[in-house]
CSV table of C-alpha atoms and ligand atoms in Angstrom, one decimal:
chain,number,residue,atom,x,y,z
A,1,MET,CA,0.0,0.2,0.0
A,2,LYS,CA,1.4,3.2,-0.8
A,3,VAL,CA,1.3,6.1,1.7
A,4,SER,CA,2.2,9.4,0.6
A,5,PRO,CA,5.4,11.1,2.1
A,6,ASN,CA,3.4,12.7,5.1
A,7,GLY,CA,1.5,9.7,5.7
A,8,GLN,CA,-1.6,10.1,3.9
A,9,LEU,CA,-3.2,6.9,2.2
A,10,LEU,CA,-3.9,7.7,-1.5
A,11,GLY,CA,-6.1,6.3,-4.0
A,12,THR,CA,-8.1,6.7,-7.2
A,13,VAL,CA,-12.0,6.9,-7.3
A,14,VAL,CA,-13.3,3.9,-10.0
A,15,ALA,CA,-16.9,4.2,-9.4
A,16,VAL,CA,-19.6,6.1,-7.7
A,17,GLN,CA,-22.5,4.3,-6.5
A,18,ALA,CA,-25.3,6.6,-4.9
A,19,ASN,CA,-23.3,8.3,-2.0
A,20,PHE,CA,-20.3,5.4,-2.1
A,21,TYR,CA,-17.1,5.9,-3.8
A,22,LYS,CA,-15.2,2.8,-4.8
A,23,VAL,CA,-11.5,3.8,-4.3
A,24,GLN,CA,-8.8,1.7,-5.5
A,25,LEU,CA,-5.9,2.1,-3.2
A,26,ASP,CA,-2.3,2.8,-4.7
A,27,VAL,CA,-0.3,-0.3,-5.0
A,28,GLY,CA,2.9,0.3,-3.1
A,29,ASN,CA,5.9,-1.4,-1.2
A,30,GLN,CA,4.3,-0.5,2.4
A,31,GLU,CA,2.1,-3.7,2.9
A,32,ILE,CA,-1.2,-3.4,4.7
A,33,ASN,CA,-3.0,-6.7,5.2
A,34,PHE,CA,-6.5,-6.9,3.2
A,35,PRO,CA,-8.8,-9.2,5.1
A,36,LEU,CA,-11.2,-9.3,1.8
A,37,GLY,CA,-8.0,-9.8,-0.5
A,38,SER,CA,-9.0,-6.7,-2.7
A,39,SER,CA,-7.1,-3.3,-2.5
A,40,PHE,CA,-10.6,-1.4,-2.7
A,41,LEU,CA,-12.2,0.5,0.1
A,42,LEU,CA,-16.0,1.8,0.2
A,43,CYS,CA,-15.6,5.1,1.2
A,44,THR,CA,-17.9,8.0,2.1
A,45,ARG,CA,-17.2,11.5,1.5
A,46,ARG,CA,-16.4,13.8,4.6
A,47,THR,CA,-18.7,16.4,5.6
A,48,ARG,CA,-16.1,19.2,5.3
A,49,LEU,CA,-16.0,18.2,1.5
A,50,LYS,CA,-20.0,18.7,1.2
A,51,LYS,CA,-19.8,21.8,3.0
A,52,ILE,CA,-17.1,23.3,0.9
A,53,GLY,CA,-19.0,21.7,-2.2
A,54,GLN,CA,-16.3,19.5,-3.4
A,55,GLN,CA,-17.5,16.9,-5.5
A,56,VAL,CA,-15.8,13.5,-6.1
A,57,MET,CA,-15.8,12.0,-9.1
A,58,VAL,CA,-14.5,8.8,-11.1
A,59,GLY,CA,-10.7,9.4,-11.8
A,60,ASP,CA,-10.2,11.7,-8.5
A,61,ARG,CA,-7.2,11.0,-7.0
A,62,VAL,CA,-8.5,11.0,-2.9
A,63,VAL,CA,-6.7,11.0,0.5
A,64,ILE,CA,-8.4,8.4,2.4
A,65,GLU,CA,-8.5,8.5,6.3
A,66,GLU,CA,-10.1,6.2,9.1
A,67,PRO,CA,-9.6,3.1,7.0
A,68,ASP,CA,-11.8,0.1,8.3
A,69,TRP,CA,-9.8,-2.8,6.9
A,70,SER,CA,-12.1,-5.4,8.2
A,71,GLY,CA,-14.9,-4.0,6.9
A,72,GLY,CA,-13.5,-2.4,3.8
A,73,ARG,CA,-14.5,1.1,4.4
A,74,GLY,CA,-13.2,4.5,4.7
A,75,ALA,CA,-13.6,8.1,4.1
A,76,ILE,CA,-12.7,10.6,1.6
A,77,ALA,CA,-11.0,13.6,3.2
A,78,ASP,CA,-9.4,15.3,0.2
A,79,VAL,CA,-9.4,15.4,-3.3
A,80,ILE,CA,-6.2,16.5,-5.3
A,81,PRO,CA,-6.9,18.9,-7.9
A,82,ARG,CA,-7.8,17.6,-11.1
A,83,GLN,CA,-5.5,17.4,-14.4
A,84,THR,CA,-8.5,17.2,-16.8
A,85,GLN,CA,-12.1,16.8,-16.1
A,86,LEU,CA,-14.9,15.5,-18.3
A,87,ASP,CA,-18.4,16.1,-17.7
A,88,ARG,CA,-20.0,13.2,-19.9
A,89,PRO,CA,-18.8,10.8,-18.7
A,90,PRO,CA,-17.8,12.4,-15.5
A,91,ILE,CA,-14.3,11.1,-15.5
A,92,ALA,CA,-11.1,13.3,-14.0
A,93,ASN,CA,-7.7,12.9,-14.9
A,94,THR,CA,-8.2,11.3,-18.3
A,95,ASN,CA,-4.8,11.0,-20.1
A,96,GLN,CA,-5.8,9.6,-23.5
A,97,ILE,CA,-8.3,8.4,-26.0
A,98,LEU,CA,-8.1,4.9,-27.6
A,99,LEU,CA,-10.1,5.3,-30.8
A,100,VAL,CA,-11.3,1.9,-31.8
A,101,PHE,CA,-12.5,1.5,-35.3
A,102,ALA,CA,-12.9,-2.0,-37.5
A,103,VAL,CA,-11.2,-2.8,-40.8
A,104,ALA,CA,-14.4,-4.7,-41.6
A,105,ASP,CA,-17.6,-5.6,-40.0
A,106,PRO,CA,-18.5,-2.6,-39.8
A,107,PRO,CA,-16.7,-1.3,-42.9
A,108,LEU,CA,-14.2,1.3,-42.3
A,109,GLU,CA,-15.7,4.5,-43.6
A,110,PRO,CA,-13.1,7.2,-44.0
A,111,TYR,CA,-15.7,10.2,-43.5
A,112,GLN,CA,-17.1,8.7,-40.4
A,113,LEU,CA,-13.2,8.1,-39.2
A,114,SER,CA,-12.7,11.5,-40.0
A,115,ARG,CA,-15.3,12.5,-37.7
A,116,PHE,CA,-14.3,10.6,-34.8
A,117,LEU,CA,-10.8,11.7,-35.1
A,118,ILE,CA,-11.7,15.5,-35.3
A,119,LYS,CA,-14.0,15.2,-32.0
A,120,ALA,CA,-11.5,13.1,-30.1
A,121,GLU,CA,-8.6,15.8,-31.1
A,122,SER,CA,-10.9,18.6,-30.0
A,123,THR,CA,-10.3,17.4,-26.3
A,124,GLU,CA,-6.7,18.2,-26.7
A,125,LEU,CA,-6.0,14.8,-25.2
A,126,ASP,CA,-3.4,12.5,-26.6
A,127,VAL,CA,-5.6,10.3,-29.4
A,128,PHE,CA,-4.5,6.7,-30.5
A,129,LEU,CA,-6.1,4.8,-33.2
A,130,CYS,CA,-6.4,1.0,-33.3
A,131,LEU,CA,-8.0,-0.8,-36.2
A,132,ASN,CA,-9.6,-3.9,-35.2
A,133,LYS,CA,-10.7,-6.9,-36.8
A,134,SER,CA,-7.7,-7.2,-38.8
A,135,ASP,CA,-8.1,-11.0,-39.0
A,136,LEU,CA,-10.7,-10.2,-41.7
A,137,VAL,CA,-8.8,-8.6,-44.2
A,138,SER,CA,-5.6,-9.4,-46.8
A,139,LEU,CA,-2.2,-7.8,-46.0
A,140,GLU,CA,-2.7,-5.5,-49.1
A,141,VAL,CA,-5.8,-4.2,-47.5
A,142,LYS,CA,-4.1,-3.1,-44.5
A,143,GLU,CA,-1.2,-1.7,-46.5
A,144,GLU,CA,-3.5,0.4,-48.5
A,145,ILE,CA,-5.3,1.6,-45.3
A,146,SER,CA,-2.1,2.3,-43.6
A,147,ASP,CA,-0.7,4.5,-46.4
A,148,ARG,CA,-3.9,6.5,-46.4
A,149,LEU,CA,-4.0,7.0,-42.8
A,150,LEU,CA,-0.5,8.1,-42.6
A,151,ALA,CA,-1.5,10.8,-45.1
A,152,TRP,CA,-3.7,12.1,-42.8
A,153,GLY,CA,-0.9,12.2,-40.2
A,154,TYR,CA,-1.8,8.9,-38.3
A,155,GLN,CA,-0.1,5.7,-37.9
A,156,PRO,CA,-2.7,3.2,-36.8
A,157,LEU,CA,-2.1,-0.1,-34.9
A,158,PHE,CA,-4.0,-3.0,-36.8
A,159,ILE,CA,-5.0,-5.3,-33.8
A,160,SER,CA,-7.5,-8.6,-33.7
A,161,VAL,CA,-9.4,-9.4,-30.5
A,162,LYS,CA,-10.1,-12.6,-32.1
A,163,ASN,CA,-6.5,-13.5,-33.1
A,164,GLU,CA,-5.0,-12.1,-30.2
A,165,MET,CA,-2.8,-9.9,-32.4
A,166,ASN,CA,-1.0,-6.8,-31.2
A,167,ILE,CA,-3.4,-6.7,-27.9
A,168,ASP,CA,0.0,-6.7,-26.1
A,169,GLN,CA,1.1,-3.4,-27.9
A,170,VAL,CA,-2.4,-2.1,-27.1
A,171,ALA,CA,-1.7,-3.0,-23.3
A,172,LYS,CA,1.7,-1.2,-23.7
A,173,TYR,CA,0.2,2.0,-24.5
A,174,LEU,CA,-2.6,1.9,-21.7
A,175,ASN,CA,0.3,1.4,-19.0
A,176,ASN,CA,-0.1,3.5,-15.9
A,177,LYS,CA,-2.7,5.9,-17.6
A,178,ILE,CA,-6.4,6.7,-17.8
A,179,THR,CA,-7.9,6.1,-20.9
A,180,VAL,CA,-11.3,6.5,-22.3
A,181,ILE,CA,-12.0,4.0,-25.4
A,182,ALA,CA,-14.4,5.6,-27.9
A,183,GLY,CA,-15.4,4.4,-31.6
A,184,PRO,CA,-18.6,3.4,-33.5
A,185,SER,CA,-21.0,0.5,-32.4
A,186,GLY,CA,-19.6,-3.1,-33.1
A,187,VAL,CA,-16.0,-2.5,-33.7
A,188,GLY,CA,-15.0,-4.7,-30.8
A,189,LYS,CA,-14.4,-2.0,-28.0
A,190,SER,CA,-15.8,-4.3,-25.1
A,191,SER,CA,-14.4,-7.2,-26.8
A,192,LEU,CA,-10.7,-5.5,-26.5
A,193,ILE,CA,-11.4,-4.6,-23.0
A,194,ASN,CA,-12.0,-8.0,-22.2
A,195,ALA,CA,-9.2,-9.1,-23.8
A,196,LEU,CA,-6.8,-6.9,-21.8
A,197,ILE,CA,-8.9,-7.3,-18.5
A,198,PRO,CA,-10.3,-10.8,-18.0
A,199,ASN,CA,-12.5,-9.9,-15.3
A,200,ALA,CA,-14.3,-7.1,-16.5
A,201,ASN,CA,-16.7,-9.2,-18.3
A,202,LEU,CA,-18.3,-6.6,-20.4
A,203,ARG,CA,-21.0,-7.6,-22.5
A,204,VAL,CA,-20.2,-8.1,-26.4
A,205,GLY,CA,-22.2,-8.2,-29.4
A,206,GLU,CA,-24.9,-6.1,-28.3
A,207,VAL,CA,-25.3,-2.6,-29.7
A,208,SER,CA,-25.0,-1.1,-26.4
A,209,GLY,CA,-25.5,2.6,-27.3
A,210,LYS,CA,-28.9,1.9,-28.6
A,211,LEU,CA,-30.1,1.0,-25.0
A,212,ALA,CA,-29.7,4.7,-23.4
A,213,ARG,CA,-31.4,6.6,-26.4
A,214,GLY,CA,-34.1,8.8,-25.5
A,215,ARG,CA,-33.0,9.2,-22.0
A,216,HIS,CA,-30.7,11.9,-19.9
A,217,THR,CA,-29.6,9.4,-17.4
A,218,THR,CA,-26.0,9.6,-16.7
A,219,ARG,CA,-24.7,6.3,-17.6
A,220,HIS,CA,-22.9,4.5,-15.1
A,221,VAL,CA,-19.0,5.3,-15.5
A,222,GLU,CA,-16.5,2.7,-14.2
A,223,LEU,CA,-12.8,2.6,-14.6
A,224,PHE,CA,-11.3,-0.9,-14.8
A,225,GLU,CA,-8.0,-1.7,-13.6
A,226,LEU,CA,-5.5,-2.9,-16.0
A,227,PRO,CA,-3.2,-5.8,-15.0
A,228,HIS,CA,-0.2,-4.0,-15.0
A,229,GLY,CA,-1.4,-0.5,-13.9
A,230,GLY,CA,-3.5,2.0,-15.6
A,231,LEU,CA,-7.4,2.5,-15.9
A,232,LEU,CA,-9.7,2.1,-18.8
A,233,ALA,CA,-13.4,3.3,-19.3
A,234,ASP,CA,-15.7,1.8,-21.8
A,235,THR,CA,-18.2,3.9,-23.6
A,236,PRO,CA,-21.0,2.6,-25.5
A,237,GLY,CA,-20.5,3.1,-29.4
A,238,PHE,CA,-22.5,5.6,-31.6
A,239,ASN,CA,-21.9,6.3,-35.1
A,240,GLN,CA,-22.0,9.9,-35.8
A,241,PRO,CA,-20.6,12.2,-33.4
A,242,ASP,CA,-21.3,16.0,-33.3
A,243,LEU,CA,-18.5,18.4,-33.9
A,244,ASP,CA,-18.9,21.5,-31.6
A,245,CYS,CA,-15.5,23.2,-32.4
A,246,THR,CA,-15.6,26.8,-33.7
A,247,PRO,CA,-14.9,27.4,-37.3
A,248,GLU,CA,-11.6,28.7,-36.3
A,249,GLU,CA,-10.4,26.0,-34.2
A,250,LEU,CA,-11.5,23.4,-36.8
A,251,VAL,CA,-8.4,23.4,-38.7
A,252,HIS,CA,-6.3,22.9,-35.7
A,253,TYR,CA,-7.7,19.2,-35.4
A,254,PHE,CA,-6.2,18.1,-38.8
A,255,PRO,CA,-2.8,17.1,-38.2
A,256,GLU,CA,-2.1,17.1,-41.9
A,257,VAL,CA,-2.5,21.0,-41.8
A,258,LYS,CA,-0.4,21.5,-39.0
A,259,GLN,CA,2.4,20.2,-41.4
A,260,ARG,CA,1.2,22.8,-43.8
A,261,LEU,CA,1.0,25.5,-41.5
A,262,ALA,CA,4.6,24.8,-40.0
A,263,VAL,CA,6.1,25.9,-43.3
A,264,GLY,CA,3.9,28.7,-44.4
A,265,ASN,CA,1.1,31.4,-43.3
A,266,CYS,CA,-2.3,32.2,-45.0
A,267,ARG,CA,-2.4,35.7,-46.0
A,268,PHE,CA,-5.2,36.6,-43.7
A,269,SER,CA,-4.9,35.6,-39.8
A,270,ASP,CA,-8.6,34.9,-40.0
A,271,CYS,CA,-8.5,32.8,-43.4
A,272,LEU,CA,-11.1,30.1,-43.0
A,273,HIS,CA,-9.2,28.2,-45.8
A,274,ARG,CA,-12.2,28.1,-48.3
A,275,ASP,CA,-11.6,30.6,-51.1
A,276,GLU,CA,-9.2,33.1,-49.6
A,277,PRO,CA,-6.2,34.2,-51.8
A,278,ASP,CA,-2.9,33.1,-51.1
A,279,CYS,CA,-4.1,30.3,-48.3
A,280,VAL,CA,-1.7,27.5,-47.5
A,281,VAL,CA,-4.4,25.2,-46.2
A,282,ARG,CA,-6.5,24.7,-49.2
A,283,GLY,CA,-5.3,22.3,-51.5
A,284,ASP,CA,-4.9,18.7,-52.7
A,285,TRP,CA,-5.0,16.7,-49.4
A,286,GLU,CA,-7.5,14.1,-48.9
A,287,ARG,CA,-9.3,15.3,-46.2
A,288,TYR,CA,-9.8,18.6,-47.4
A,289,GLN,CA,-13.4,17.9,-48.5
A,290,HIS,CA,-13.9,16.7,-44.9
A,291,TYR,CA,-12.8,19.9,-43.7
A,292,LEU,CA,-15.0,21.8,-45.7
A,293,GLU,CA,-17.9,20.0,-44.8
A,294,PHE,CA,-17.1,20.0,-40.8
A,295,LEU,CA,-16.4,23.9,-41.5
A,296,ASP,CA,-20.1,24.4,-43.0
A,297,GLU,CA,-21.2,22.5,-40.1
A,298,ALA,CA,-19.4,24.7,-37.3
A,299,ILE,CA,-20.6,27.8,-39.0
A,300,ALA,CA,-24.0,26.8,-39.0
A,301,ARG,CA,-24.1,25.8,-35.6
A,302,GLN,CA,-22.1,28.9,-34.2
A,303,THR,CA,-25.0,30.9,-36.1
A,304,GLN,CA,-27.6,29.3,-34.4
A,305,LEU,CA,-26.1,29.5,-31.2
A,306,HIS,CA,-25.5,33.2,-31.4
A,307,GLN,CA,-29.3,33.7,-32.6
A,308,GLN,CA,-30.6,31.8,-29.6
A,309,ALA,CA,-28.3,33.5,-27.1
A,310,ASP,CA,-29.0,37.1,-28.8
A,311,PRO,CA,-31.7,37.3,-31.4
A,312,GLU,CA,-30.1,40.9,-32.2
A,313,SER,CA,-27.0,39.0,-32.9
A,314,ASN,CA,-23.7,40.8,-33.8
A,315,MET,CA,-23.2,37.9,-36.2
A,316,LYS,CA,-24.8,37.4,-39.5
A,317,LEU,CA,-25.1,34.8,-41.9
A,318,LYS,CA,-23.9,35.5,-45.5
A,319,SER,CA,-24.9,33.6,-48.4
A,320,LYS,CA,-22.1,32.6,-50.7
A,321,GLY,CA,-24.4,30.9,-53.2
A,322,LYS,CA,-24.2,27.1,-54.0
A,323,GLY,CA,-25.5,26.5,-50.7
A,324,GLN,CA,-22.4,28.0,-49.2
A,325,SER,CA,-22.8,30.6,-46.7
A,326,GLN,CA,-20.1,32.4,-44.8
A,327,TYR,CA,-20.5,33.8,-41.0
A,328,GLU,CA,-19.2,37.3,-40.8
A,329,PRO,CA,-18.9,39.7,-38.1
A,330,LYS,CA,-20.5,43.0,-37.6
A,331,LEU,CA,-18.5,43.6,-34.5
A,332,GLU,CA,-14.6,42.2,-34.7
A,333,SER,CA,-14.3,41.8,-31.2
A,334,LYS,CA,-16.5,39.0,-30.3
A,335,LYS,CA,-15.1,36.6,-33.0
A,336,TYR,CA,-12.2,35.6,-31.4
A,337,ARG,CA,-13.1,34.6,-28.0
A,338,ARG,CA,-10.7,32.3,-26.5
A,339,VAL,CA,-12.2,29.0,-26.0
A,340,SER,CA,-11.1,27.6,-22.5
A,341,ARG,CA,-9.5,24.0,-22.3
A,342,LYS,CA,-12.7,22.9,-20.4
A,343,THR,CA,-14.9,24.0,-23.4
A,344,GLN,CA,-12.6,21.8,-25.4
A,345,LEU,CA,-12.9,18.8,-23.4
A,346,GLN,CA,-16.6,19.4,-23.7
A,347,ALA,CA,-16.1,17.9,-27.0
A,348,LEU,CA,-15.1,14.6,-25.5
A,349,GLN,CA,-18.0,14.6,-23.1
A,350,ASP,CA,-20.3,15.0,-26.0
A,351,LEU,CA,-19.2,11.8,-27.6
A,352,TYR,CA,-20.7,10.3,-24.7
A,353,GLN,CA,-23.8,12.3,-24.6
A,354,GLU,CA,-24.7,11.7,-28.1
A,355,SER,CA,-25.3,7.9,-27.4
A,356,GLU,CA,-27.6,8.9,-24.5
A,357,ASP,CA,-29.7,11.3,-26.0
B,401,GTP,N1,-13.7,-10.9,-36.6
B,401,GTP,C1,-13.5,-10.5,-35.6
B,401,GTP,N2,-14.7,-10.0,-34.7
B,401,GTP,C2,-14.3,-9.5,-33.6
B,401,GTP,C3,-13.1,-9.1,-33.4
B,401,GTP,N3,-13.4,-8.4,-32.2
B,401,GTP,C4,-14.5,-8.1,-31.8
B,401,GTP,N4,-15.3,-8.9,-33.0
B,401,GTP,C5,-17.0,-9.2,-32.9
B,401,GTP,O1,-17.6,-7.8,-33.0
B,401,GTP,C6,-18.7,-7.8,-32.4
B,401,GTP,C7,-19.0,-6.6,-31.7
B,401,GTP,O2,-17.9,-6.6,-30.5
B,401,GTP,P1,-18.3,-5.6,-29.4
B,401,GTP,O3,-17.2,-5.8,-28.3
B,401,GTP,O4,-19.5,-5.7,-28.7
B,401,GTP,O5,-18.2,-4.3,-29.9
B,401,GTP,P2,-18.6,-2.7,-29.5
B,401,GTP,O6,-17.3,-1.8,-30.1
B,401,GTP,O7,-18.4,-2.9,-27.8
B,401,GTP,O8,-19.7,-2.4,-29.7
B,401,GTP,P3,-21.1,-1.4,-29.0
B,401,GTP,O9,-20.7,-1.8,-27.3
B,401,GTP,O10,-22.2,-1.5,-29.5
B,401,GTP,O11,-20.3,-0.1,-28.8
B,401,GTP,C8,-18.9,-9.3,-31.7
B,401,GTP,O12,-19.7,-10.0,-32.3
B,401,GTP,C9,-17.4,-9.8,-31.3
B,401,GTP,O13,-17.6,-10.9,-31.2
B,401,GTP,C10,-12.1,-9.5,-34.2
B,401,GTP,O14,-10.8,-9.0,-33.7
B,401,GTP,N5,-12.3,-9.9,-34.9
B,402,MG,MG1,-19.7,-2.3,-26.1
B,403,ZN,ZN1,-5.8,29.6,-45.4
């Protein structure tokens, strides 16, 4: 059992059930004998924390007092400041996103993959792409996919849960991190977690995202402990995540554009990379069409938001013909409001919300 330098007992909240917090204690060298044979304590939250409005969420690092080893109980006395925070699902201290797609069954759809990648990148957490069901396609097909994604700025890891291919590589990547899995329905997310964590026992082969549709209940979130350290959360699959970044932010979520912007600048600092002169982003790269489509969405959403918030909007939608429209400011000052990191993390939260709505 690891005890902090000043003698505190530390752990991580892995599940919240009513007013109880399941806390996994840090494993260290100072042994404390667990009569129950597990390193979990079921904890309550100290009144002091309630008084100061300190919430405790899954993923929180906490200080435990008054452990009752025989009863497996304890009390959370303090919450260590969070590194990151997602509200949907509520998970603190997430380090990275493991995006899982399948090479077949369901078929790999570039547009859908692109959407998930943009959504994941917009959280600003690290993104790692795994392509499952490699057992279903030939080496040539894998090479084709690999070349294509490399041009997008990604190096996917081909895996097969069925053939136990590269599962150890995934495990290595997850080591000692808090990871959230995302991806469409049926690609094998739950199967992968079961392969990584034999006692997770997640249900496989059901369309899990559909079950919660139409309800706004917060999904039960649980972090599963990886055999060699680290925690992993499953999410229900869904097929079309909403993008909610601003038009100006969007381009930054394309790694292949970062390369272009590293060697040159557009003439206008507020270039949206459509038909502006001297634009270094517009051009012959595969996902440019995706960019344009997502941009239209981002513009339409922003316009709608502003109209809702302020009927006498300071923004106006200007039609550019051919079904295109451009969002133009009447007042310069409001256009470039900084978007906080928290707002950006909201994007990942929406990954989950959509499966619940
Ligand atoms: N051929 C093949 N099938 C697989 C592989 N991994 C998983 N499957 C199958 O794919 C189906 C869907 O797997 P799940 O793990 O339930 O998929 P999921 O991503 O959790 O789906 P949702 O919970 O709906 O989001 C199941 O029938 C699995 O047996 C694989 O590597 N190869
Ligand atoms: Mg599942
Ligand atoms: Zn440009």
